[in-house]
Amino acid sequence: MLIDKIRNVRYAGKQPAILVIGDLMIDHYLHGKANRLSPEAPVPVVNLKSEYFTLGGAGNVVQNLVSLGAVVAVSGAIGDDIAGAQVISILNNEGVSTDGILTDKDRTTTVKTRILVDGHQLARLDKECTHNLDIVAENNLMEQLSRLIESADVVVLSDYNKGFLSSTLTRRIITVAKSFDKKVIIDPKGNNYTKYSNAFIIKPNRSELAVAAKLENIETTEALQVAANIILEQTEVENLIVTLSEEGMMIFGKQGATALPVKATEVYDVTGAGDTVLATVSYFVALGLNVVDACEIANHAAAIVIRQIGSATTTIDEIIIEIENEMHKLQAVN
């Protein structure tokens, strides 16, 4: 049974080494109250009550992996600025290796500032730089990445389309990983999935898949299969995992198509659920589980985090409890 596999992993105490490469950013939250409009313009005046900073982008994948118990190293590009220093500080506090992070003086660290009033988002301010690394910086980074890839059990690419994971850098990473016989698992962005060719897993959501397959929308199972076939042919990826929000996920590959229904009965906030799925699948694949089992576990992990407000993480023990509770409910019904 699946729960026995998870318990075996839990009690064995093995910590997989996972390298996360991608777009690092800071999520900045401003919480306040708004009881009047400004006399200067027809906009609300927000009385600031609190603010906090957390990792965003690939950093959320990192935090999910740390929570599960992985040994994590991370690579990305940050600016020589306050936000970049915050990224390093938070990662160091999480016990994550930051040796693979490049500080680019010509780059601004991505910051997403969200203004929330009574729990509702009023506005978002983005500060970012989306240019690719120059060839000198890319070559220097690849020297470091080669060593990190060799020592990792699995390589995860978290692409937020901020310029860091260019087509050339992505292809070089996958080529090096293949040379060391390492599985590459990717959360993609954009409309050019050929740069992810020969990866082990690509994990888009429904809308991302539609963009990549150049379809207007994907509303039926037939359209989903058509889109999946397009991407499988373009990339020769071994597994395509499509997350479908309240409908769960579909796995496409050489074994055909496998549907996994959603596990959540209560949904409060889907923020970061995709990162939880990516991290959980990567964690269990790194420990030797097959893709279907890893996705089944990831479905349970997602059910836990979407019952919480904001980006959340989960643990192996919480996943075990989640599955046990579901088993008890099924037994009660039968």
PDB file of C-alpha atoms in Angstrom, residues 107-334:
ATOM      1  CA  ARG A 107      20.269  42.517 -12.324  1.00  0.00           C
ATOM      2  CA  THR A 108      17.497  43.526  -9.933  1.00  0.00           C
ATOM      3  CA  THR A 109      16.237  40.861  -7.556  1.00  0.00           C
ATOM      4  CA  THR A 110      12.582  40.193  -8.291  1.00  0.00           C
ATOM      5  CA  VAL A 111      10.246  41.524  -5.586  1.00  0.00           C
ATOM      6  CA  LYS A 112       6.463  41.124  -5.652  1.00  0.00           C
ATOM      7  CA  THR A 113       4.797  43.504  -3.216  1.00  0.00           C
ATOM      8  CA  ARG A 114       1.165  42.723  -2.416  1.00  0.00           C
ATOM      9  CA  ILE A 115      -1.044  45.241  -0.632  1.00  0.00           C
ATOM     10  CA  LEU A 116      -3.836  43.480   1.247  1.00  0.00           C
ATOM     11  CA  VAL A 117      -6.809  45.090   2.962  1.00  0.00           C
ATOM     12  CA  ASP A 118      -8.869  42.868   5.274  1.00  0.00           C
ATOM     13  CA  GLY A 119      -7.404  39.807   3.591  1.00  0.00           C
ATOM     14  CA  HIS A 120      -8.194  40.954   0.048  1.00  0.00           C
ATOM     15  CA  GLN A 121      -5.472  41.941  -2.397  1.00  0.00           C
ATOM     16  CA  LEU A 122      -5.825  45.577  -3.374  1.00  0.00           C
ATOM     17  CA  ALA A 123      -2.774  45.882  -5.619  1.00  0.00           C
ATOM     18  CA  ARG A 124       0.492  44.203  -6.553  1.00  0.00           C
ATOM     19  CA  LEU A 125       3.728  45.993  -7.361  1.00  0.00           C
ATOM     20  CA  ASP A 126       6.447  44.090  -9.241  1.00  0.00           C
ATOM     21  CA  LYS A 127      10.103  45.017  -9.404  1.00  0.00           C
ATOM     22  CA  GLU A 128      12.055  42.708 -11.665  1.00  0.00           C
ATOM     23  CA  CYS A 129      14.651  42.227 -14.356  1.00  0.00           C
ATOM     24  CA  THR A 130      14.034  39.596 -17.038  1.00  0.00           C
ATOM     25  CA  HIS A 131      17.154  39.631 -19.208  1.00  0.00           C
ATOM     26  CA  ASN A 132      19.211  36.484 -19.782  1.00  0.00           C
ATOM     27  CA  LEU A 133      22.634  35.999 -18.246  1.00  0.00           C
ATOM     28  CA  ASP A 134      25.498  37.026 -20.491  1.00  0.00           C
ATOM     29  CA  ILE A 135      27.677  34.206 -21.816  1.00  0.00           C
ATOM     30  CA  VAL A 136      30.521  34.830 -19.360  1.00  0.00           C
ATOM     31  CA  ALA A 137      28.181  34.647 -16.359  1.00  0.00           C
ATOM     32  CA  GLU A 138      26.457  31.575 -17.815  1.00  0.00           C
ATOM     33  CA  ASN A 139      29.761  29.763 -18.324  1.00  0.00           C
ATOM     34  CA  ASN A 140      30.905  30.584 -14.787  1.00  0.00           C
ATOM     35  CA  LEU A 141      27.591  29.379 -13.403  1.00  0.00           C
ATOM     36  CA  MET A 142      27.735  26.111 -15.366  1.00  0.00           C
ATOM     37  CA  GLU A 143      31.120  25.277 -13.810  1.00  0.00           C
ATOM     38  CA  GLN A 144      29.510  25.470 -10.384  1.00  0.00           C
ATOM     39  CA  LEU A 145      26.318  23.743 -11.502  1.00  0.00           C
ATOM     40  CA  SER A 146      28.191  20.750 -12.897  1.00  0.00           C
ATOM     41  CA  ARG A 147      29.515  19.950  -9.414  1.00  0.00           C
ATOM     42  CA  LEU A 148      26.123  20.516  -7.780  1.00  0.00           C
ATOM     43  CA  ILE A 149      24.295  18.384 -10.353  1.00  0.00           C
ATOM     44  CA  GLU A 150      26.749  15.513  -9.902  1.00  0.00           C
ATOM     45  CA  SER A 151      26.114  15.405  -6.152  1.00  0.00           C
ATOM     46  CA  ALA A 152      22.306  15.710  -6.381  1.00  0.00           C
ATOM     47  CA  ASP A 153      19.811  12.851  -6.480  1.00  0.00           C
ATOM     48  CA  VAL A 154      17.351  14.890  -8.552  1.00  0.00           C
ATOM     49  CA  VAL A 155      17.513  18.271 -10.324  1.00  0.00           C
ATOM     50  CA  VAL A 156      14.448  20.540 -10.187  1.00  0.00           C
ATOM     51  CA  LEU A 157      13.960  23.499 -12.539  1.00  0.00           C
ATOM     52  CA  SER A 158      11.460  26.103 -11.319  1.00  0.00           C
ATOM     53  CA  ASP A 159      10.933  28.441 -14.274  1.00  0.00           C
ATOM     54  CA  TYR A 160       8.974  31.640 -13.695  1.00  0.00           C
ATOM     55  CA  ASN A 161       9.977  33.137 -17.058  1.00  0.00           C
ATOM     56  CA  LYS A 162      12.133  35.843 -15.464  1.00  0.00           C
ATOM     57  CA  GLY A 163      15.020  35.379 -17.897  1.00  0.00           C
ATOM     58  CA  PHE A 164      17.329  33.239 -15.793  1.00  0.00           C
ATOM     59  CA  LEU A 165      16.419  29.865 -17.315  1.00  0.00           C
ATOM     60  CA  SER A 166      17.085  30.849 -20.909  1.00  0.00           C
ATOM     61  CA  SER A 167      16.836  28.245 -23.654  1.00  0.00           C
ATOM     62  CA  THR A 168      20.617  27.836 -23.808  1.00  0.00           C
ATOM     63  CA  LEU A 169      21.133  27.574 -20.044  1.00  0.00           C
ATOM     64  CA  THR A 170      18.196  25.167 -19.644  1.00  0.00           C
ATOM     65  CA  ARG A 171      19.488  22.884 -22.383  1.00  0.00           C
ATOM     66  CA  ARG A 172      22.997  22.928 -20.906  1.00  0.00           C
ATOM     67  CA  ILE A 173      21.645  21.985 -17.475  1.00  0.00           C
ATOM     68  CA  ILE A 174      19.617  19.078 -18.870  1.00  0.00           C
ATOM     69  CA  THR A 175      22.580  17.859 -20.940  1.00  0.00           C
ATOM     70  CA  VAL A 176      24.886  17.838 -17.902  1.00  0.00           C
ATOM     71  CA  ALA A 177      22.223  16.149 -15.758  1.00  0.00           C
ATOM     72  CA  LYS A 178      21.750  13.435 -18.390  1.00  0.00           C
ATOM     73  CA  SER A 179      25.506  12.875 -18.499  1.00  0.00           C
ATOM     74  CA  PHE A 180      25.404  12.128 -14.752  1.00  0.00           C
ATOM     75  CA  ASP A 181      22.216  10.039 -15.153  1.00  0.00           C
ATOM     76  CA  LYS A 182      20.201  12.488 -13.014  1.00  0.00           C
ATOM     77  CA  LYS A 183      16.471  12.969 -13.429  1.00  0.00           C
ATOM     78  CA  VAL A 184      15.346  16.529 -14.267  1.00  0.00           C
ATOM     79  CA  ILE A 185      11.886  17.622 -13.088  1.00  0.00           C
ATOM     80  CA  ILE A 186      10.550  20.917 -14.437  1.00  0.00           C
ATOM     81  CA  ASP A 187       7.818  23.403 -13.585  1.00  0.00           C
ATOM     82  CA  PRO A 188       7.644  25.216 -16.957  1.00  0.00           C
ATOM     83  CA  LYS A 189       6.593  28.624 -18.237  1.00  0.00           C
ATOM     84  CA  GLY A 190       6.182  30.253 -21.620  1.00  0.00           C
ATOM     85  CA  ASN A 191       5.390  28.819 -25.042  1.00  0.00           C
ATOM     86  CA  ASN A 192       8.742  27.205 -25.866  1.00  0.00           C
ATOM     87  CA  TYR A 193       8.844  23.781 -24.242  1.00  0.00           C
ATOM     88  CA  THR A 194      11.498  22.529 -26.675  1.00  0.00           C
ATOM     89  CA  LYS A 195      14.092  23.935 -24.276  1.00  0.00           C
ATOM     90  CA  TYR A 196      12.933  21.281 -21.779  1.00  0.00           C
ATOM     91  CA  SER A 197      13.540  18.409 -24.224  1.00  0.00           C
ATOM     92  CA  ASN A 198      14.645  15.081 -22.737  1.00  0.00           C
ATOM     93  CA  ALA A 199      13.678  15.980 -19.182  1.00  0.00           C
ATOM     94  CA  PHE A 200      12.221  13.286 -16.931  1.00  0.00           C
ATOM     95  CA  ILE A 201       9.096  15.253 -15.928  1.00  0.00           C
ATOM     96  CA  ILE A 202       7.471  18.475 -17.105  1.00  0.00           C
ATOM     97  CA  LYS A 203       4.656  19.704 -14.822  1.00  0.00           C
ATOM     98  CA  PRO A 204       2.459  22.452 -16.338  1.00  0.00           C
ATOM     99  CA  ASN A 205      -1.017  23.393 -15.225  1.00  0.00           C
ATOM    100  CA  ARG A 206      -3.926  23.378 -17.667  1.00  0.00           C
ATOM    101  CA  SER A 207      -3.556  26.986 -18.858  1.00  0.00           C
ATOM    102  CA  GLU A 208       0.230  26.693 -19.200  1.00  0.00           C
ATOM    103  CA  LEU A 209      -0.214  23.549 -21.282  1.00  0.00           C
ATOM    104  CA  ALA A 210      -2.688  25.329 -23.561  1.00  0.00           C
ATOM    105  CA  VAL A 211      -0.190  28.141 -24.179  1.00  0.00           C
ATOM    106  CA  ALA A 212       2.648  25.715 -24.905  1.00  0.00           C
ATOM    107  CA  ALA A 213       0.518  23.580 -27.231  1.00  0.00           C
ATOM    108  CA  LYS A 214      -0.810  26.745 -28.918  1.00  0.00           C
ATOM    109  CA  LEU A 215      -4.433  25.891 -28.186  1.00  0.00           C
ATOM    110  CA  GLU A 216      -7.023  28.498 -27.251  1.00  0.00           C
ATOM    111  CA  ASN A 217      -8.181  26.486 -24.259  1.00  0.00           C
ATOM    112  CA  ILE A 218      -8.357  22.963 -22.853  1.00  0.00           C
ATOM    113  CA  GLU A 219     -11.860  22.242 -21.597  1.00  0.00           C
ATOM    114  CA  THR A 220     -12.318  18.562 -22.420  1.00  0.00           C
ATOM    115  CA  THR A 221     -10.439  15.322 -21.845  1.00  0.00           C
ATOM    116  CA  GLU A 222      -9.989  15.016 -25.605  1.00  0.00           C
ATOM    117  CA  ALA A 223      -8.391  18.471 -25.843  1.00  0.00           C
ATOM    118  CA  LEU A 224      -6.147  17.621 -22.901  1.00  0.00           C
ATOM    119  CA  GLN A 225      -4.930  14.481 -24.677  1.00  0.00           C
ATOM    120  CA  VAL A 226      -4.310  16.421 -27.900  1.00  0.00           C
ATOM    121  CA  ALA A 227      -2.277  19.043 -26.047  1.00  0.00           C
ATOM    122  CA  ALA A 228      -0.329  16.388 -24.159  1.00  0.00           C
ATOM    123  CA  ASN A 229       0.524  14.575 -27.396  1.00  0.00           C
ATOM    124  CA  ILE A 230       1.843  17.811 -28.903  1.00  0.00           C
ATOM    125  CA  ILE A 231       4.181  18.438 -25.959  1.00  0.00           C
ATOM    126  CA  LEU A 232       5.286  14.801 -25.679  1.00  0.00           C
ATOM    127  CA  GLU A 233       6.224  14.822 -29.356  1.00  0.00           C
ATOM    128  CA  GLN A 234       7.978  18.195 -29.159  1.00  0.00           C
ATOM    129  CA  THR A 235      10.046  17.431 -26.068  1.00  0.00           C
ATOM    130  CA  GLU A 236      10.389  13.633 -25.884  1.00  0.00           C
ATOM    131  CA  VAL A 237       9.905  14.086 -22.145  1.00  0.00           C
ATOM    132  CA  GLU A 238       9.364  10.832 -20.258  1.00  0.00           C
ATOM    133  CA  ASN A 239       6.420  12.072 -18.186  1.00  0.00           C
ATOM    134  CA  LEU A 240       4.041  14.993 -18.557  1.00  0.00           C
ATOM    135  CA  ILE A 241       2.113  15.798 -15.363  1.00  0.00           C
ATOM    136  CA  VAL A 242      -0.752  18.262 -15.836  1.00  0.00           C
ATOM    137  CA  THR A 243      -2.284  19.764 -12.710  1.00  0.00           C
ATOM    138  CA  LEU A 244      -6.002  20.467 -13.122  1.00  0.00           C
ATOM    139  CA  SER A 245      -6.909  22.422  -9.974  1.00  0.00           C
ATOM    140  CA  GLU A 246     -10.145  21.014  -8.526  1.00  0.00           C
ATOM    141  CA  GLU A 247     -10.014  18.090 -10.986  1.00  0.00           C
ATOM    142  CA  GLY A 248      -6.715  16.706  -9.681  1.00  0.00           C
ATOM    143  CA  MET A 249      -4.009  15.821 -12.192  1.00  0.00           C
ATOM    144  CA  MET A 250      -3.272  13.720 -15.256  1.00  0.00           C
ATOM    145  CA  ILE A 251      -0.044  11.863 -15.978  1.00  0.00           C
ATOM    146  CA  PHE A 252       0.903  11.241 -19.615  1.00  0.00           C
ATOM    147  CA  GLY A 253       3.808   9.095 -20.764  1.00  0.00           C
ATOM    148  CA  LYS A 254       4.847   5.790 -22.243  1.00  0.00           C
ATOM    149  CA  GLN A 255       2.465   4.042 -19.848  1.00  0.00           C
ATOM    150  CA  GLY A 256      -0.464   5.955 -21.357  1.00  0.00           C
ATOM    151  CA  ALA A 257      -2.621   8.349 -19.354  1.00  0.00           C
ATOM    152  CA  THR A 258      -3.386   8.093 -15.640  1.00  0.00           C
ATOM    153  CA  ALA A 259      -5.980  10.272 -13.898  1.00  0.00           C
ATOM    154  CA  LEU A 260      -5.615  11.172 -10.226  1.00  0.00           C
ATOM    155  CA  PRO A 261      -8.658  12.905  -8.729  1.00  0.00           C
ATOM    156  CA  VAL A 262      -8.210  15.790  -6.313  1.00  0.00           C
ATOM    157  CA  LYS A 263      -8.027  14.844  -2.616  1.00  0.00           C
ATOM    158  CA  ALA A 264      -9.150  18.110  -1.049  1.00  0.00           C
ATOM    159  CA  THR A 265     -12.643  18.479   0.370  1.00  0.00           C
ATOM    160  CA  GLU A 266     -12.059  22.059   1.543  1.00  0.00           C
ATOM    161  CA  VAL A 267     -10.280  24.729  -0.498  1.00  0.00           C
ATOM    162  CA  TYR A 268      -9.303  28.025   1.102  1.00  0.00           C
ATOM    163  CA  ASP A 269      -6.292  29.130  -0.963  1.00  0.00           C
ATOM    164  CA  VAL A 270      -4.535  27.426  -3.900  1.00  0.00           C
ATOM    165  CA  THR A 271      -1.537  29.775  -3.666  1.00  0.00           C
ATOM    166  CA  GLY A 272       1.666  27.760  -3.915  1.00  0.00           C
ATOM    167  CA  ALA A 273      -0.107  24.423  -4.375  1.00  0.00           C
ATOM    168  CA  GLY A 274       1.757  23.847  -7.647  1.00  0.00           C
ATOM    169  CA  ASP A 275       5.076  24.301  -5.853  1.00  0.00           C
ATOM    170  CA  THR A 276       3.977  21.784  -3.211  1.00  0.00           C
ATOM    171  CA  VAL A 277       3.158  19.265  -5.939  1.00  0.00           C
ATOM    172  CA  LEU A 278       6.503  19.870  -7.670  1.00  0.00           C
ATOM    173  CA  ALA A 279       8.452  19.496  -4.419  1.00  0.00           C
ATOM    174  CA  THR A 280       6.572  16.379  -3.275  1.00  0.00           C
ATOM    175  CA  VAL A 281       6.899  14.600  -6.613  1.00  0.00           C
ATOM    176  CA  SER A 282      10.608  15.461  -6.742  1.00  0.00           C
ATOM    177  CA  TYR A 283      11.185  14.305  -3.164  1.00  0.00           C
ATOM    178  CA  PHE A 284       9.620  10.875  -3.630  1.00  0.00           C
ATOM    179  CA  VAL A 285      11.084  10.308  -7.100  1.00  0.00           C
ATOM    180  CA  ALA A 286      14.495  11.053  -5.558  1.00  0.00           C
ATOM    181  CA  LEU A 287      13.787   8.313  -3.010  1.00  0.00           C
ATOM    182  CA  GLY A 288      13.030   5.802  -5.766  1.00  0.00           C
ATOM    183  CA  LEU A 289       9.220   5.795  -5.930  1.00  0.00           C
ATOM    184  CA  ASN A 290       7.577   5.590  -9.339  1.00  0.00           C
ATOM    185  CA  VAL A 291       5.932   8.649 -10.868  1.00  0.00           C
ATOM    186  CA  VAL A 292       2.329   7.560 -10.259  1.00  0.00           C
ATOM    187  CA  ASP A 293       2.964   6.882  -6.562  1.00  0.00           C
ATOM    188  CA  ALA A 294       4.849  10.182  -6.212  1.00  0.00           C
ATOM    189  CA  CYS A 295       1.948  12.050  -7.839  1.00  0.00           C
ATOM    190  CA  GLU A 296      -0.601  10.291  -5.629  1.00  0.00           C
ATOM    191  CA  ILE A 297       1.322  11.443  -2.556  1.00  0.00           C
ATOM    192  CA  ALA A 298       1.643  14.950  -4.035  1.00  0.00           C
ATOM    193  CA  ASN A 299      -2.143  15.054  -4.407  1.00  0.00           C
ATOM    194  CA  HIS A 300      -2.475  14.464  -0.653  1.00  0.00           C
ATOM    195  CA  ALA A 301       0.189  17.099   0.066  1.00  0.00           C
ATOM    196  CA  ALA A 302      -1.682  19.632  -2.074  1.00  0.00           C
ATOM    197  CA  ALA A 303      -4.910  18.846  -0.216  1.00  0.00           C
ATOM    198  CA  ILE A 304      -3.185  19.833   3.027  1.00  0.00           C
ATOM    199  CA  VAL A 305      -1.760  23.160   1.848  1.00  0.00           C
ATOM    200  CA  ILE A 306      -4.868  24.436   0.042  1.00  0.00           C
ATOM    201  CA  ARG A 307      -6.778  24.248   3.317  1.00  0.00           C
ATOM    202  CA  GLN A 308      -4.465  26.989   4.604  1.00  0.00           C
ATOM    203  CA  ILE A 309      -4.279  30.671   3.717  1.00  0.00           C
ATOM    204  CA  GLY A 310      -1.221  31.784   1.692  1.00  0.00           C
ATOM    205  CA  SER A 311       1.719  29.716   0.509  1.00  0.00           C
ATOM    206  CA  ALA A 312       2.058  26.772   2.896  1.00  0.00           C
ATOM    207  CA  THR A 313       4.205  23.675   3.273  1.00  0.00           C
ATOM    208  CA  THR A 314       3.641  20.226   4.701  1.00  0.00           C
ATOM    209  CA  THR A 315       5.592  17.355   6.229  1.00  0.00           C
ATOM    210  CA  ILE A 316       5.813  13.591   5.791  1.00  0.00           C
ATOM    211  CA  ASP A 317       4.028  13.041   9.112  1.00  0.00           C
ATOM    212  CA  GLU A 318       1.154  15.324   8.053  1.00  0.00           C
ATOM    213  CA  ILE A 319       0.829  13.453   4.745  1.00  0.00           C
ATOM    214  CA  ILE A 320       0.666  10.119   6.613  1.00  0.00           C
ATOM    215  CA  ILE A 321      -2.090  11.495   8.882  1.00  0.00           C
ATOM    216  CA  GLU A 322      -3.943  12.850   5.829  1.00  0.00           C
ATOM    217  CA  ILE A 323      -3.931   9.439   4.125  1.00  0.00           C
ATOM    218  CA  GLU A 324      -4.892   7.634   7.355  1.00  0.00           C
ATOM    219  CA  ASN A 325      -7.859   9.971   7.808  1.00  0.00           C
ATOM    220  CA  GLU A 326      -8.998   9.338   4.257  1.00  0.00           C
ATOM    221  CA  MET A 327      -8.712   5.578   4.788  1.00  0.00           C
ATOM    222  CA  HIS A 328     -10.805   5.814   7.960  1.00  0.00           C
ATOM    223  CA  LYS A 329     -13.489   7.792   6.124  1.00  0.00           C
ATOM    224  CA  LEU A 330     -13.632   5.192   3.360  1.00  0.00           C
ATOM    225  CA  GLN A 331     -13.884   2.375   5.891  1.00  0.00           C
ATOM    226  CA  ALA A 332     -16.720   4.183   7.688  1.00  0.00           C
ATOM    227  CA  VAL A 333     -18.645   4.562   4.417  1.00  0.00           C
ATOM    228  CA  ASN A 334     -18.186   0.888   3.532  1.00  0.00           C
TER     229      ASN A 334
END
